[in-house]
PDB file of C-alpha atoms in Angstrom:
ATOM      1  CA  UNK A   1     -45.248 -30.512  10.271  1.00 96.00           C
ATOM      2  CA  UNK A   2     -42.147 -29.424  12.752  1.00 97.00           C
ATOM      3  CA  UNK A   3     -43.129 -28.869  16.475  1.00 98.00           C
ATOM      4  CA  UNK A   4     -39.391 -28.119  18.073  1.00 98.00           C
ATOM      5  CA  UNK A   5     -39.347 -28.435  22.006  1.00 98.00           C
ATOM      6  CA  UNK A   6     -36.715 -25.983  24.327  1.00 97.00           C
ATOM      7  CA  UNK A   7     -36.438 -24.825  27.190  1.00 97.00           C
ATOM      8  CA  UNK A   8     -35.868 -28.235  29.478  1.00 94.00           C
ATOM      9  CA  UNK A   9     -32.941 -29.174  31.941  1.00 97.00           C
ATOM     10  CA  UNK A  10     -32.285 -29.205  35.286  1.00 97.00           C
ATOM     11  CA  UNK A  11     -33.920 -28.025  38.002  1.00 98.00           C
ATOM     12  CA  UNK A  12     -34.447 -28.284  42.283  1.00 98.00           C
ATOM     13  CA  UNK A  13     -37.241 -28.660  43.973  1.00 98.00           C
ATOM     14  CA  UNK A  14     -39.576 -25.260  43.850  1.00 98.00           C
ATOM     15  CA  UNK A  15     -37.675 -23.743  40.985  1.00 98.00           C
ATOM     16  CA  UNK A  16     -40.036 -22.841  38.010  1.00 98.00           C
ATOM     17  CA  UNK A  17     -38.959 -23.902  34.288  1.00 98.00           C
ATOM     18  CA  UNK A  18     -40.118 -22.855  30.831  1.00 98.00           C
ATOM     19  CA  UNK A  19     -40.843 -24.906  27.977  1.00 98.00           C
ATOM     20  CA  UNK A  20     -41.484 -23.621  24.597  1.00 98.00           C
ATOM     21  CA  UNK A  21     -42.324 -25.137  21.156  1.00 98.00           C
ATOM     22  CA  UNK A  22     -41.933 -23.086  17.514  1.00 98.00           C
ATOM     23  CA  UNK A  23     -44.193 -24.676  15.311  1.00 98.00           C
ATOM     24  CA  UNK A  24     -44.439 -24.715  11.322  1.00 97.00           C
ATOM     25  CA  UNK A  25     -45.681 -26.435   8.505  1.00 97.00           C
ATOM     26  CA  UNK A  26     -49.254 -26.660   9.353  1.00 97.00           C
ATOM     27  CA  UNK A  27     -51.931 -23.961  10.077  1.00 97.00           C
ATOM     28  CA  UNK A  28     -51.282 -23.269  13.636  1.00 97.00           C
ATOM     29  CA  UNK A  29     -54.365 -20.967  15.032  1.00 96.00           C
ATOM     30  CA  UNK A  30     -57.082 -23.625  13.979  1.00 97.00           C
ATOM     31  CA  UNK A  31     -55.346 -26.891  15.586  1.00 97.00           C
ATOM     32  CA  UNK A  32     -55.952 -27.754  19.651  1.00 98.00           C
ATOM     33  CA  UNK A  33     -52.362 -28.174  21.139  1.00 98.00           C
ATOM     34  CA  UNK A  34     -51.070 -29.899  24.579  1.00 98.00           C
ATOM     35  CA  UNK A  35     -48.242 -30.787  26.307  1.00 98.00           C
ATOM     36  CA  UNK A  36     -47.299 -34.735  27.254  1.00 98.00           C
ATOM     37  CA  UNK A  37     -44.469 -36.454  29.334  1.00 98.00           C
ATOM     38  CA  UNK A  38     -43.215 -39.556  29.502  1.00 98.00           C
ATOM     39  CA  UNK A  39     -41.060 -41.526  31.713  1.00 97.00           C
ATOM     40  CA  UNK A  40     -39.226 -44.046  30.578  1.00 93.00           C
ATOM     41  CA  UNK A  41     -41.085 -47.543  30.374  1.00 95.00           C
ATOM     42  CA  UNK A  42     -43.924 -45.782  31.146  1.00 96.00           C
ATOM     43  CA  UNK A  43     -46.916 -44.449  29.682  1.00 96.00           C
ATOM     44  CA  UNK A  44     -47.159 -41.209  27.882  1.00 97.00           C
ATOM     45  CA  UNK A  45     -49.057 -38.987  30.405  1.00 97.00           C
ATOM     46  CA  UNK A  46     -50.992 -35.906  29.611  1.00 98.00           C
ATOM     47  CA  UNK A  47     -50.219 -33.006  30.926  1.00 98.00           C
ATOM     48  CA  UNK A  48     -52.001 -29.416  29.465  1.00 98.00           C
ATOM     49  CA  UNK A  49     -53.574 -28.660  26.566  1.00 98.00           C
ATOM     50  CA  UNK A  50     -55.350 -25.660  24.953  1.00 98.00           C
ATOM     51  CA  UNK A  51     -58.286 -25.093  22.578  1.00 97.00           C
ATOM     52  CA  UNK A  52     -57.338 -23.498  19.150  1.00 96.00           C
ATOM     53  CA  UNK A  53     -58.794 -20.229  20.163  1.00 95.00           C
ATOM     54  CA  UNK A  54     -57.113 -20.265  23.918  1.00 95.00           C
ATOM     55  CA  UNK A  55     -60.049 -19.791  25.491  1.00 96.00           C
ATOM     56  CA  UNK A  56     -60.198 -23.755  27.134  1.00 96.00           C
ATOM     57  CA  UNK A  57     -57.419 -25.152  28.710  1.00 97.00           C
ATOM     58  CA  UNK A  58     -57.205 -28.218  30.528  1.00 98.00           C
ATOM     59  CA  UNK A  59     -54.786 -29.609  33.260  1.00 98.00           C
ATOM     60  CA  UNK A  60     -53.908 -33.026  34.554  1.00 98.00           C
ATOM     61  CA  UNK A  61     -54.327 -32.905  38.496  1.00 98.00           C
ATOM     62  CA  UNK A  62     -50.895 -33.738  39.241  1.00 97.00           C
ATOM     63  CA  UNK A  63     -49.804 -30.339  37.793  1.00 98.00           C
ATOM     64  CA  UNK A  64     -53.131 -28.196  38.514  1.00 98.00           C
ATOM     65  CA  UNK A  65     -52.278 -25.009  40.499  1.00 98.00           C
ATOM     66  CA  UNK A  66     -48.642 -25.021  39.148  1.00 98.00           C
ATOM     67  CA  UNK A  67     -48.202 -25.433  35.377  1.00 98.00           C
ATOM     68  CA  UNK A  68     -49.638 -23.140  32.891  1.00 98.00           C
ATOM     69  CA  UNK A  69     -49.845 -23.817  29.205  1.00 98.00           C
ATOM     70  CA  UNK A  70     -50.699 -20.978  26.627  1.00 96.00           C
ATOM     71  CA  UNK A  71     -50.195 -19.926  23.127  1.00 98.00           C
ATOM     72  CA  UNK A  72     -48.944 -16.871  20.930  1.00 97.00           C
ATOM     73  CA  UNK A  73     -50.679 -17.603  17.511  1.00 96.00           C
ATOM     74  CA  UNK A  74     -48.781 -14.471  15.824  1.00 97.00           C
ATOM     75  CA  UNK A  75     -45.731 -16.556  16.404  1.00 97.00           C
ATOM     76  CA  UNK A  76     -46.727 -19.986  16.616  1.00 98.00           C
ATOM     77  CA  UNK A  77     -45.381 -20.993  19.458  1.00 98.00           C
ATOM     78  CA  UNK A  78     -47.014 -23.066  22.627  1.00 98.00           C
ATOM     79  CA  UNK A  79     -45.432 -22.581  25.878  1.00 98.00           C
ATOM     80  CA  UNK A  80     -45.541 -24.651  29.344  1.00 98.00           C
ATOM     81  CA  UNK A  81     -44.966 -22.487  32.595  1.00 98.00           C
ATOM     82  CA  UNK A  82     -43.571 -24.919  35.595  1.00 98.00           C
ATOM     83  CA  UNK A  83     -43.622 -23.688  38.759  1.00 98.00           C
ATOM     84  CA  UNK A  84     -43.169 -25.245  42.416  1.00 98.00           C
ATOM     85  CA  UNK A  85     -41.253 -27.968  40.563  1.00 98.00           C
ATOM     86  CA  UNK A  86     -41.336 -31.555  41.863  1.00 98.00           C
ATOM     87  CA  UNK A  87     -39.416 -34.954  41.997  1.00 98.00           C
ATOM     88  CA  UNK A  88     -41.895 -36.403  39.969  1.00 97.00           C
ATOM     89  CA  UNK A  89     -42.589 -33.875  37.223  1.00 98.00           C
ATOM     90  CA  UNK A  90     -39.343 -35.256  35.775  1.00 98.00           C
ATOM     91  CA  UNK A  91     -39.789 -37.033  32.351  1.00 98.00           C
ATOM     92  CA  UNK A  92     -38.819 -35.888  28.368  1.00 98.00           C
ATOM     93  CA  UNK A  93     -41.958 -33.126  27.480  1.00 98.00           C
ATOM     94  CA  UNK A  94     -43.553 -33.099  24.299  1.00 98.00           C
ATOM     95  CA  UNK A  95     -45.321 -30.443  22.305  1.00 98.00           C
ATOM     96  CA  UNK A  96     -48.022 -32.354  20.544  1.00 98.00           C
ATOM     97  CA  UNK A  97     -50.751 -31.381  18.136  1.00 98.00           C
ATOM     98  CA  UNK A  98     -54.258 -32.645  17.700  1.00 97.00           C
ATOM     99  CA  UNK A  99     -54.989 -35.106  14.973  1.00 95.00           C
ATOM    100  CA  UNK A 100     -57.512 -32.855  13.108  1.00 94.00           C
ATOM    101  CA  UNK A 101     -58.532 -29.065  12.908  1.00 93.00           C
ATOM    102  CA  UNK A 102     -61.174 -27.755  14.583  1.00 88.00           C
ATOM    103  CA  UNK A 103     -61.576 -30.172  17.577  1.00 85.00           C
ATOM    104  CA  UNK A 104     -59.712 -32.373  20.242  1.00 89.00           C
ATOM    105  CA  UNK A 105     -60.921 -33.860  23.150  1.00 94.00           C
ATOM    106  CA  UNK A 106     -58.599 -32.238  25.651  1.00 95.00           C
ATOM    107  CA  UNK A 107     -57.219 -34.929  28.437  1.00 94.00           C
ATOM    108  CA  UNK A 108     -57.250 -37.698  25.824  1.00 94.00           C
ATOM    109  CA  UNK A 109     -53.057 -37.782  24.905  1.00 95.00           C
ATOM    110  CA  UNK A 110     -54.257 -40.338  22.128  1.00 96.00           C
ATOM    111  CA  UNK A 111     -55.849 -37.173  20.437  1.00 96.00           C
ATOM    112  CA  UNK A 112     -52.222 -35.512  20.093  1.00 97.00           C
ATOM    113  CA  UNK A 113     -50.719 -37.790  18.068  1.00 96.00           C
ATOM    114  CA  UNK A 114     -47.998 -35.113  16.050  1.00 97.00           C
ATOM    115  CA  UNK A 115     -45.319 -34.659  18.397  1.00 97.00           C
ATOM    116  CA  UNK A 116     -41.669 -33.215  18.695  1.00 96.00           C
ATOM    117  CA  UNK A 117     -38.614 -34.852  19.717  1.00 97.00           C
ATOM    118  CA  UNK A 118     -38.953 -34.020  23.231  1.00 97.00           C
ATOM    119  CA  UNK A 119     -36.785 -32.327  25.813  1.00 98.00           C
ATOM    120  CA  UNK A 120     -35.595 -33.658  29.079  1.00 98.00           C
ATOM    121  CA  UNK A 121     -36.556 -32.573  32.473  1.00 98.00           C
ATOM    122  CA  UNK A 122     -35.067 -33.025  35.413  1.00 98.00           C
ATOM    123  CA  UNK A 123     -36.162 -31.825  39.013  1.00 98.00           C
ATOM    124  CA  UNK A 124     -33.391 -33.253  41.389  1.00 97.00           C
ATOM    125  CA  UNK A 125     -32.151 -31.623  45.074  1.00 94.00           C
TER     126      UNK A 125
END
C-alpha cells in the first residue's frame, strides 16, 4: 500500500491550497479515505474524510465551510481543497486509508490507520 501526499507549502492568510494523494497497491474504490494533521507534540487531528462511494463526507468543525475533500476513483487519487486559509490550519497533512473495506466510521482518525509520509503546511502573514 503507497498513499503519496503533494501539493503542501506555504501559504498567507486567505490563500486557498491543494493537497493531493496518488494511491496504489490496494483496491482503491471500495476503501473509506480521509485526511489528518498533526502538529508537532500534538495529537493527530482529523480533518475530512469520504465514504468509498463519495456520496458521505464528513468535516471536522474547525475546517467546515472551507475545506473540501473528494475523490477521482478512475485515477486513484484523494484530494483536499483549502480555502480561506488560517494560522492554525498549519500542521504536516496526511492521506490516510481506513483499516478495512467496506466501512469506516468517519471522524474517528483511529479508523485511518494507513497513512503517507505527510506534507507540510504552512499558513504564515
Amino acid at each position: 500500500v503507497q498513499l503519496v501526499e503533494s501539493g503542501g507549502g506555504l501559504a498567507q492568510p486567505g490563500e486557498s491550497l491543494r493537497l493531493s494523494c496518488e494511491t496504489s497497491g490496494f483496491t482503491f474504490d471500495i476503501y473509506h479515505m480521509a485526511w489528518v494533521r498533526q502538529v508537532p507534540g500534538q495529537a493527530v487531528e482529523w480533518v475530512a474524510g469520504i465514504s468509498n462511494d463519495g456520496k458521505i463526507s464528513h468535516y471536522a468543525d474547525s475546517v467546515k465551510g472551507r475545506f473540501t475533500i473528494f475523490r477521482d476513483d478512475r485515477w486513484r487519487t484523494l484530494s483536499l481543497q483549502m480555502d480561506n486559509l488560517k494560522l492554525t490550519d498549519t500542521a504536516v497533512y496526511y492521506c490516510a486509508r481506513a483499516a478495512r473495506s467496506g466501512w469506516a466510521q468517519l471522524g474517528n482518525e483511529r479508523q485511518f490507520p494507513t497513512r503517507g509520509q505527510g506534507t507540510q503546511v504552512t499558513v504564515s502573514s
